[in-house]
Amino acid sequence: MADAPKSAKLSIGDDTYDLPMHSPTAGPDVLDIRKLYGQAGVFTYDPGYTSTASCDSTITFIDGDKGVLLHRGYPIDQLAEKSHYLEVCYLLLYGDLPSAKQLEEFENLVTNHTMLHEQMVYFYRGFRRDAHPMAIMTGVVGAMSAFYHDSTDIHDAHQREVASIRLIAKMPTIAAWAYKFSIGQPFIYPRNDLDYASNFLRMCFAVPAEDYEVNPILSRAMDRIFTLHADHEQNASTSTVRLASSSGANPFACIAAGIACLWGPAHGGANQACLEMLKEIGSVERIPEFIARAKDKNDPFRLMGFGHRVYKNFDPRATVMKQSADEVLELLGVENNPVLAVAKELEQAALADPYFAEKKLFPNVDFYSGVILEAMGFPTSMFTPIFALSRTVGWISQWKEMIADPQNKIGRPRQLYLGETQRDYVDIERR
Ligand code: SDX
């Protein structure tokens, strides 16, 4: 990319201001407006931050037009095919692929920290059995700061490292126990002889009454789902974690804030909403009715699992996820799954419809993940907890990067105020 011009000129009335510009290693140039208010007395206006770079980062790069997703420069399709989740965690956390020795040490560290403080079991019992697992995860992760005091000092690099490993290691246990609690089954403890994905599947689906063998194809598909959701630049939940962290809050509180944000159906909750939508559609015959609703300006209905703030061509994760869906469903002998039949037909119908092409609405990562998770036996309420589990490493990596950034300061956006100007109080007798 040719170097950006060193500055841009902004004219307001008779005044002209020089605003510096910066060139990235990839992606658009940026206009540095940090001194704009001080110089010109004006704010910029960008609700939803669609044109705003909130930070600089070296972790993940997305090219929405080309459908590119790089983690520390490595394309997501190569990582999904050749790597595995804990290796991608190492890459995101430390900046490069590990040597065999580094990977072994990292995997041992994570494996040996998967248990929760036993007293945390009582938090689960405080919830109703029908509590959404995301409500439980938000509460239990936030409560970790009440148990792991020796890793809450964000200014201590060792404590930041300990908190990072604890969160990555314990999130599968927290999520699996939220599921077990919701179905009234006993908690299954992690085992150190299992890999990360196999451990999670066993904690979710094993029961004390019998042995449980993890199917390696399901474990591989689970690990791939973790990898595909690991990080995604400055999305809503990552930005929430960064903003919460900017006040100096402890890492467990910040990750709990990220979980809360991810829960929304426009974000990580879309996989649950997508599968519920596919089930509501029910048959391929009803697809035209729902396509029409999605296009109707007067109908708030949207095709869940379609569209993306950044990807305006295709979501490279959806491409990989679709391959996994075919493998898992064939393995489970449910390739004739009616939900998958609706999903495939809906994708074809939407992609053939000019409305979706014009608005650049394509299947996103959530479109196929829900189909795989349901085929594996997860209830829809566990889809977003699995997304949160996967994204923990992304949140943590971005959190660590931000704290290490000397420019780090508390985030404090301003506003375009359209309310009442000052007026005097009116006594009730005179109203
Ligand atoms: C994730 O940011 C990330 O990186 C997120 C994520 C990650 O890994 O962290 O990738 C994970 O959140 C994926 C997105 C999951 N969400 C969904 O699948 C929910 C359904 N999608 C939509 O809510 C929507 O597409 C968004 C929120 C994802 C993105 O919306 P935008 O880009 O902010 O734009 P918009 O909402 O203003 O929509 C632009 C137009 C609108 O029509 P007009 O007002 O221009 O006439 O497209 C329409 C919208 O009505 N539109 C849709 C649609 N999504 C947008 N119409 C029908 N169905 C849809 N799904």
Coordinates of N, CA and C in Angstrom, one line a residue, residues 6-203:
K6 N 0.8 12.5 4.6 CA 1.2 12.7 6.0 C 0.1 13.4 6.8
S7 N -0.8 14.1 6.1 CA -1.9 14.8 6.8 C -3.0 15.1 5.8
A8 N -4.2 15.4 6.4 CA -5.4 15.8 5.6 C -5.7 17.2 6.1
K9 N -6.3 18.0 5.2 CA -6.7 19.4 5.5 C -8.2 19.4 5.7
L10 N -8.7 20.0 6.8 CA -10.1 20.1 7.1 C -10.4 21.6 7.2
S11 N -11.3 22.1 6.4 CA -11.7 23.5 6.4 C -13.1 23.6 7.1
I12 N -13.1 24.5 8.1 CA -14.4 24.8 8.8 C -14.5 26.3 8.8
G13 N -15.4 26.8 8.0 CA -15.5 28.2 7.9 C -14.3 28.8 7.3
D14 N -13.7 29.8 7.9 CA -12.5 30.4 7.3 C -11.2 29.7 7.8
D15 N -11.4 28.7 8.7 CA -10.2 28.1 9.3 C -9.9 26.7 8.6
T16 N -8.6 26.4 8.5 CA -8.2 25.1 7.9 C -7.3 24.4 9.0
Y17 N -7.5 23.2 9.1 CA -6.8 22.4 10.1 C -6.0 21.3 9.4
D18 N -4.8 21.0 9.8 CA -4.0 19.9 9.3 C -4.2 18.7 10.3
L19 N -4.8 17.6 9.8 CA -5.0 16.4 10.6 C -4.0 15.3 10.2
P20 N -3.2 14.8 11.1 CA -2.2 13.8 10.7 C -2.9 12.5 10.1
M21 N -2.2 11.8 9.3 CA -2.8 10.5 8.8 C -1.7 9.4 9.1
H22 N -2.2 8.2 9.3 CA -1.3 7.1 9.6 C -1.6 5.9 8.6
S23 N -0.5 5.2 8.2 CA -0.7 4.1 7.3 C -0.6 2.8 8.0
P24 N -1.5 1.8 7.8 CA -1.4 0.5 8.5 C -0.6 -0.4 7.7
T25 N -0.3 -1.6 8.2 CA 0.4 -2.6 7.4 C -0.6 -3.2 6.4
A26 N -1.9 -3.2 6.8 CA -3.0 -3.6 5.9 C -4.3 -2.9 6.2
G27 N -5.1 -2.6 5.2 CA -6.4 -2.0 5.5 C -6.3 -0.5 5.2
P28 N -7.4 0.3 5.5 CA -7.5 1.7 5.2 C -6.5 2.6 6.0
D29 N -6.1 3.7 5.4 CA -5.4 4.7 6.2 C -6.3 5.3 7.2
V30 N -5.7 5.9 8.3 CA -6.6 6.5 9.3 C -6.2 7.9 9.4
L31 N -7.3 8.7 9.8 CA -7.2 10.1 10.0 C -7.1 10.3 11.5
D32 N -6.1 10.9 12.0 CA -5.9 11.1 13.4 C -6.6 12.3 13.9
I33 N -7.7 12.2 14.7 CA -8.5 13.3 15.1 C -8.3 13.6 16.6
R34 N -7.3 13.1 17.2 CA -7.1 13.2 18.6 C -7.1 14.7 19.0
K35 N -6.5 15.5 18.2 CA -6.4 17.0 18.6 C -7.5 17.9 18.0
L36 N -8.4 17.2 17.3 CA -9.4 18.0 16.5 C -10.2 18.9 17.5
Y37 N -10.8 18.3 18.6 CA -11.6 19.1 19.5 C -10.8 20.3 20.1
G38 N -9.6 20.0 20.5 CA -8.8 21.0 21.1 C -8.5 22.1 20.1
Q39 N -8.3 21.8 18.8 CA -7.9 22.8 17.8 C -9.2 23.5 17.2
A40 N -10.2 22.7 16.9 CA -11.4 23.3 16.2 C -12.6 23.4 17.0
G41 N -12.6 22.7 18.2 CA -13.8 22.8 19.0 C -15.0 22.1 18.5
V42 N -14.7 21.1 17.7 CA -15.8 20.2 17.2 C -15.5 18.8 17.5
F43 N -16.6 18.0 17.6 CA -16.5 16.5 17.8 C -16.7 15.9 16.4
T44 N -16.3 14.6 16.3 CA -16.7 13.8 15.1 C -18.0 13.1 15.5
Y45 N -18.7 12.6 14.6 CA -20.0 12.0 14.9 C -20.0 10.6 14.1
D46 N -20.1 9.5 14.9 CA -20.0 8.2 14.2 C -20.7 7.1 15.0
P47 N -22.1 7.3 15.2 CA -22.8 6.2 16.0 C -22.5 4.8 15.5
G48 N -22.3 3.9 16.4 CA -21.9 2.5 16.0 C -20.5 2.4 15.5
Y49 N -19.8 3.5 15.5 CA -18.3 3.4 15.2 C -18.1 2.7 13.8
T50 N -18.9 3.0 12.8 CA -18.7 2.3 11.5 C -17.5 2.7 10.8
S51 N -17.0 4.0 11.1 CA -15.9 4.5 10.4 C -14.8 4.9 11.3
T52 N -14.7 4.3 12.5 CA -13.8 4.8 13.6 C -12.9 3.6 14.0
A53 N -11.6 3.9 14.0 CA -10.6 3.0 14.5 C -10.4 3.4 16.0
S54 N -10.8 2.4 16.9 CA -10.8 2.8 18.3 C -9.4 2.5 18.9
C55 N -8.5 1.9 18.2 CA -7.2 1.6 18.8 C -6.3 1.1 17.6
D56 N -5.0 0.9 17.9 CA -4.2 0.2 16.9 C -3.9 -1.2 17.5
S57 N -3.8 -2.2 16.6 CA -3.7 -3.6 17.1 C -2.9 -4.4 16.1
T58 N -2.2 -5.4 16.6 CA -1.4 -6.3 15.7 C -2.0 -7.7 15.8
I59 N -3.2 -7.9 16.3 CA -3.7 -9.3 16.5 C -4.5 -9.9 15.4
T60 N -5.5 -9.2 14.9 CA -6.4 -9.8 13.9 C -6.7 -8.7 12.8
F61 N -6.7 -9.1 11.6 CA -7.0 -8.2 10.5 C -8.1 -8.8 9.7
I62 N -9.1 -8.0 9.3 CA -10.3 -8.4 8.5 C -10.3 -7.5 7.3
D63 N -10.5 -8.1 6.1 CA -10.8 -7.4 4.9 C -12.2 -7.8 4.5
G64 N -13.2 -7.0 4.8 CA -14.6 -7.3 4.6 C -15.0 -7.5 3.2
D65 N -14.3 -6.8 2.3 CA -14.6 -6.9 0.8 C -14.1 -8.2 0.2
K66 N -12.9 -8.6 0.7 CA -12.2 -9.8 0.2 C -12.5 -11.0 1.0
G67 N -13.2 -10.9 2.1 CA -13.5 -12.1 2.9 C -12.2 -12.6 3.5
V68 N -11.4 -11.7 4.0 CA -10.1 -12.1 4.6 C -10.1 -12.0 6.1
L69 N -9.6 -13.0 6.8 CA -9.5 -13.0 8.3 C -8.2 -13.5 8.6
L70 N -7.3 -12.7 9.2 CA -5.9 -13.1 9.5 C -5.7 -13.0 11.0
H71 N -5.2 -14.0 11.6 CA -4.8 -14.0 13.0 C -3.2 -13.9 13.1
R72 N -2.7 -12.8 13.5 CA -1.3 -12.5 13.5 C -0.7 -12.8 12.1
G73 N -1.5 -12.6 11.1 CA -1.0 -12.8 9.7 C -1.4 -14.1 9.0
Y74 N -1.8 -15.1 9.8 CA -2.2 -16.4 9.3 C -3.7 -16.5 8.9
P75 N -4.0 -16.9 7.7 CA -5.4 -16.9 7.2 C -6.2 -18.0 8.0
I76 N -7.4 -17.6 8.3 CA -8.3 -18.5 9.2 C -8.5 -19.8 8.6
D77 N -8.6 -19.9 7.2 CA -8.8 -21.2 6.6 C -7.6 -22.2 6.8
Q78 N -6.4 -21.6 6.8 CA -5.2 -22.4 7.1 C -5.2 -22.9 8.5
L79 N -5.5 -21.9 9.4 CA -5.5 -22.3 10.9 C -6.6 -23.3 11.2
A80 N -7.7 -23.2 10.6 CA -8.8 -24.1 10.8 C -8.4 -25.5 10.3
E81 N -7.7 -25.6 9.2 CA -7.3 -26.9 8.6 C -6.1 -27.5 9.3
K82 N -5.1 -26.7 9.6 CA -3.8 -27.2 10.0 C -3.5 -27.1 11.5
S83 N -4.1 -26.1 12.1 CA -3.8 -25.9 13.6 C -4.9 -26.4 14.4
H84 N -4.9 -26.1 15.7 CA -5.9 -26.4 16.6 C -6.1 -25.3 17.7
Y85 N -7.2 -25.4 18.4 CA -7.6 -24.2 19.2 C -6.5 -23.7 20.2
L86 N -5.9 -24.6 20.9 CA -4.9 -24.1 21.9 C -3.6 -23.5 21.2
E87 N -3.3 -24.1 20.0 CA -2.2 -23.5 19.3 C -2.6 -22.1 18.8
V88 N -3.8 -21.9 18.4 CA -4.3 -20.6 18.0 C -4.4 -19.6 19.2
C89 N -4.7 -20.2 20.3 CA -4.7 -19.4 21.6 C -3.3 -18.8 21.8
Y90 N -2.3 -19.7 21.7 CA -0.9 -19.3 21.8 C -0.5 -18.2 20.8
L91 N -0.9 -18.4 19.6 CA -0.6 -17.4 18.5 C -1.3 -16.1 18.8
L92 N -2.5 -16.1 19.3 CA -3.2 -14.8 19.6 C -2.6 -14.1 20.8
L93 N -2.2 -14.9 21.8 CA -1.7 -14.3 23.0 C -0.3 -13.8 22.9
Y94 N 0.6 -14.6 22.2 CA 2.0 -14.3 22.2 C 2.6 -13.8 20.8
G95 N 1.7 -13.8 19.8 CA 2.1 -13.2 18.5 C 2.7 -14.1 17.4
D96 N 3.1 -15.3 17.8 CA 3.6 -16.2 16.7 C 3.3 -17.7 17.0
L97 N 3.4 -18.5 16.1 CA 3.2 -19.9 16.3 C 4.2 -20.5 17.2
P98 N 3.9 -21.4 18.1 CA 4.8 -21.9 19.1 C 5.7 -23.0 18.6
S99 N 6.9 -23.1 19.2 CA 7.7 -24.3 18.9 C 7.0 -25.5 19.5
A100 N 7.4 -26.7 19.2 CA 6.8 -27.9 19.8 C 6.9 -27.8 21.4
K101 N 8.0 -27.4 21.9 CA 8.2 -27.3 23.3 C 7.3 -26.2 23.9
Q102 N 7.3 -25.1 23.3 CA 6.4 -24.0 23.8 C 4.9 -24.4 23.8
L103 N 4.5 -25.1 22.7 CA 3.1 -25.6 22.7 C 2.9 -26.6 23.8
E104 N 3.8 -27.5 24.0 CA 3.6 -28.5 25.1 C 3.5 -27.9 26.4
E105 N 4.3 -26.9 26.7 CA 4.3 -26.2 28.0 C 3.0 -25.4 28.1
F106 N 2.5 -24.8 27.0 CA 1.3 -24.0 27.1 C 0.1 -24.9 27.3
E107 N 0.1 -26.0 26.6 CA -1.1 -26.9 26.7 C -1.1 -27.6 28.1
N108 N 0.1 -27.9 28.7 CA 0.1 -28.4 30.1 C -0.4 -27.4 31.1
L109 N 0.0 -26.1 30.8 CA -0.4 -25.0 31.7 C -2.0 -24.9 31.7
V110 N -2.6 -24.9 30.5 CA -4.0 -24.8 30.4 C -4.7 -26.1 31.0
T111 N -4.2 -27.2 30.7 CA -4.8 -28.5 31.2 C -4.8 -28.5 32.7
N112 N -3.8 -28.0 33.3 CA -3.7 -28.1 34.8 C -4.4 -27.0 35.5
H113 N -5.2 -26.2 34.8 CA -5.9 -25.1 35.5 C -7.4 -25.1 35.1
T114 N -7.9 -26.3 34.7 CA -9.3 -26.4 34.2 C -10.3 -26.5 35.4
M115 N -9.8 -26.9 36.6 CA -10.8 -27.0 37.7 C -11.1 -25.6 38.3
L116 N -12.3 -25.5 38.8 CA -12.8 -24.3 39.5 C -12.6 -24.5 41.0
H117 N -12.4 -23.3 41.7 CA -12.4 -23.4 43.2 C -13.8 -24.1 43.6
E118 N -13.7 -25.1 44.4 CA -14.8 -25.9 44.7 C -16.0 -25.1 45.2
Q119 N -15.7 -24.0 45.9 CA -16.8 -23.3 46.5 C -17.6 -22.6 45.5
M120 N -17.1 -22.5 44.2 CA -17.8 -21.8 43.2 C -19.1 -22.6 42.8
V121 N -19.1 -23.9 43.2 CA -20.2 -24.7 42.8 C -21.5 -24.1 43.4
Y122 N -21.3 -23.4 44.6 CA -22.5 -22.9 45.2 C -23.2 -21.7 44.4
F123 N -22.3 -21.1 43.6 CA -22.9 -20.0 42.8 C -24.0 -20.6 41.9
Y124 N -23.7 -21.8 41.3 CA -24.7 -22.4 40.4 C -26.0 -22.7 41.1
R125 N -25.9 -23.1 42.3 CA -27.1 -23.5 43.0 C -28.0 -22.3 43.4
G126 N -27.4 -21.1 43.2 CA -28.2 -19.9 43.5 C -29.1 -19.5 42.3
F127 N -28.9 -20.1 41.2 CA -29.7 -19.8 40.0 C -30.9 -20.7 39.9
R128 N -32.0 -20.3 39.2 CA -33.1 -21.2 38.9 C -32.6 -22.2 37.9
R129 N -33.1 -23.4 37.8 CA -32.7 -24.4 36.9 C -32.9 -23.9 35.4
D130 N -33.9 -23.0 35.3 CA -34.2 -22.6 33.9 C -33.4 -21.3 33.5
A131 N -32.4 -21.0 34.3 CA -31.6 -19.8 34.0 C -30.9 -20.0 32.7
H132 N -30.8 -19.0 31.9 CA -30.1 -19.1 30.6 C -28.6 -19.3 30.9
P133 N -27.9 -20.3 30.3 CA -26.5 -20.5 30.6 C -25.6 -19.2 30.5
M134 N -26.1 -18.3 29.6 CA -25.3 -17.0 29.5 C -25.4 -16.2 30.8
A135 N -26.6 -16.3 31.4 CA -26.8 -15.5 32.7 C -25.8 -16.1 33.7
I136 N -25.7 -17.4 33.7 CA -24.9 -18.1 34.7 C -23.4 -17.8 34.4
M137 N -23.0 -17.8 33.1 CA -21.6 -17.6 32.8 C -21.2 -16.2 33.2
T138 N -22.1 -15.2 32.9 CA -21.8 -13.8 33.2 C -21.6 -13.7 34.7
G139 N -22.4 -14.3 35.5 CA -22.3 -14.2 36.9 C -21.1 -15.0 37.5
V140 N -20.9 -16.2 37.0 CA -19.8 -17.0 37.6 C -18.4 -16.4 37.2
V141 N -18.3 -15.9 35.9 CA -17.0 -15.3 35.5 C -16.7 -14.0 36.3
G142 N -17.8 -13.2 36.4 CA -17.6 -12.0 37.2 C -17.2 -12.3 38.7
A143 N -17.7 -13.4 39.2 CA -17.4 -13.8 40.6 C -16.0 -14.4 40.7
M144 N -15.4 -14.7 39.6 CA -14.0 -15.2 39.7 C -13.1 -14.2 40.4
S145 N -13.4 -12.9 40.3 CA -12.6 -11.9 40.9 C -12.7 -12.0 42.4
A146 N -13.7 -12.7 42.9 CA -13.9 -12.9 44.4 C -13.1 -14.1 44.9
F147 N -12.6 -14.9 44.0 CA -11.8 -16.1 44.3 C -10.4 -16.0 44.0
Y148 N -10.1 -15.4 42.9 CA -8.7 -15.4 42.4 C -8.0 -14.0 42.6
H149 N -8.0 -13.6 43.8 CA -7.4 -12.3 44.2 C -6.0 -12.2 43.7
D150 N -5.3 -13.3 43.6 CA -3.8 -13.2 43.3 C -3.6 -13.0 41.8
S151 N -4.7 -12.8 41.0 CA -4.5 -12.5 39.6 C -5.5 -11.4 39.1
T152 N -5.6 -10.3 40.0 CA -6.5 -9.2 39.6 C -5.8 -7.9 39.5
D153 N -4.4 -7.9 39.8 CA -3.7 -6.6 39.7 C -3.2 -6.5 38.2
I154 N -3.9 -5.6 37.5 CA -3.6 -5.5 36.0 C -2.3 -4.9 35.7
H155 N -1.6 -4.3 36.8 CA -0.3 -3.7 36.5 C 0.8 -4.6 36.7
D156 N 0.5 -5.9 37.2 CA 1.5 -6.9 37.4 C 1.5 -7.9 36.2
A157 N 2.5 -7.9 35.4 CA 2.5 -8.7 34.2 C 2.3 -10.2 34.5
H158 N 2.9 -10.7 35.7 CA 2.7 -12.1 36.0 C 1.2 -12.3 36.4
Q159 N 0.6 -11.4 37.1 CA -0.8 -11.6 37.4 C -1.7 -11.6 36.2
R160 N -1.3 -10.8 35.2 CA -2.1 -10.7 33.9 C -2.0 -12.1 33.2
E161 N -0.8 -12.7 33.3 CA -0.6 -14.0 32.6 C -1.4 -15.0 33.3
V162 N -1.4 -15.0 34.7 CA -2.1 -16.0 35.4 C -3.6 -15.9 35.2
A163 N -4.1 -14.7 35.1 CA -5.5 -14.5 34.9 C -5.9 -15.0 33.5
S164 N -5.0 -14.7 32.5 CA -5.3 -15.2 31.1 C -5.4 -16.7 31.1
I165 N -4.4 -17.4 31.7 CA -4.5 -18.8 31.6 C -5.7 -19.4 32.4
R166 N -6.0 -18.8 33.5 CA -7.1 -19.2 34.3 C -8.4 -19.1 33.5
L167 N -8.6 -18.0 32.8 CA -9.8 -17.8 32.1 C -10.0 -18.7 30.9
I168 N -8.9 -18.9 30.2 CA -8.9 -19.8 29.0 C -9.1 -21.3 29.5
A169 N -8.5 -21.6 30.6 CA -8.6 -23.0 31.1 C -9.9 -23.3 31.7
K170 N -10.5 -22.4 32.4 CA -11.7 -22.6 33.2 C -13.0 -22.4 32.4
M171 N -13.0 -21.7 31.3 CA -14.2 -21.3 30.6 C -15.0 -22.6 30.2
P172 N -14.3 -23.6 29.7 CA -15.1 -24.8 29.3 C -15.8 -25.5 30.5
T173 N -15.1 -25.5 31.6 CA -15.7 -26.1 32.8 C -16.9 -25.2 33.3
I174 N -16.8 -23.9 33.3 CA -17.9 -23.0 33.6 C -19.1 -23.2 32.7
A175 N -18.8 -23.3 31.4 CA -19.9 -23.4 30.4 C -20.5 -24.8 30.5
A176 N -19.7 -25.8 30.7 CA -20.3 -27.2 30.7 C -21.1 -27.3 32.0
W177 N -20.7 -26.8 33.1 CA -21.4 -26.9 34.4 C -22.7 -26.1 34.3
A178 N -22.7 -25.0 33.5 CA -24.0 -24.2 33.3 C -25.0 -25.1 32.6
Y179 N -24.5 -25.9 31.6 CA -25.4 -26.8 30.9 C -25.9 -27.9 31.8
K180 N -24.9 -28.5 32.6 CA -25.3 -29.6 33.5 C -26.4 -29.1 34.5
F181 N -26.1 -27.9 35.0 CA -27.0 -27.4 36.0 C -28.4 -27.2 35.4
S182 N -28.5 -26.8 34.2 CA -29.8 -26.5 33.6 C -30.6 -27.8 33.3
I183 N -29.9 -28.9 33.2 CA -30.6 -30.2 32.9 C -30.7 -31.0 34.2
G184 N -30.2 -30.5 35.3 CA -30.3 -31.2 36.5 C -29.4 -32.4 36.7
Q185 N -28.3 -32.4 35.9 CA -27.4 -33.5 36.0 C -26.2 -33.1 36.8
P186 N -25.5 -34.1 37.4 CA -24.3 -33.7 38.3 C -23.2 -33.2 37.4
F187 N -22.4 -32.3 38.0 CA -21.2 -31.7 37.3 C -20.2 -32.9 37.0
I188 N -19.6 -32.8 35.8 CA -18.5 -33.7 35.5 C -17.2 -32.9 35.5
Y189 N -16.3 -33.4 36.3 CA -15.0 -32.7 36.4 C -14.1 -32.9 35.2
P190 N -13.3 -31.9 34.9 CA -12.3 -32.0 33.8 C -11.3 -33.2 34.0
R191 N -10.8 -33.7 32.9 CA -9.7 -34.7 33.1 C -8.5 -34.2 32.3
N192 N -7.3 -34.5 32.9 CA -6.1 -34.0 32.3 C -5.5 -34.9 31.2
D193 N -6.2 -36.0 31.0 CA -5.7 -36.9 29.9 C -6.5 -36.6 28.6
L194 N -7.3 -35.6 28.6 CA -8.1 -35.3 27.4 C -7.7 -33.9 26.8
D195 N -7.8 -33.8 25.5 CA -7.5 -32.5 24.9 C -8.7 -31.5 25.2
Y196 N -8.4 -30.3 24.9 CA -9.4 -29.2 25.3 C -10.8 -29.4 24.8
A197 N -11.0 -29.7 23.6 CA -12.3 -29.9 23.0 C -13.0 -31.2 23.6
S198 N -12.2 -32.3 23.6 CA -12.7 -33.5 24.2 C -13.1 -33.4 25.6
N199 N -12.3 -32.7 26.4 CA -12.7 -32.4 27.8 C -14.0 -31.7 27.9
F200 N -14.2 -30.7 27.0 CA -15.5 -30.0 27.1 C -16.7 -30.9 26.7
L201 N -16.5 -31.6 25.6 CA -17.6 -32.5 25.2 C -17.9 -33.5 26.3
R202 N -16.9 -34.1 27.0 CA -17.1 -35.0 28.0 C -17.8 -34.4 29.3
M203 N -17.4 -33.1 29.6 CA -18.0 -32.5 30.7 C -19.5 -32.1 30.5

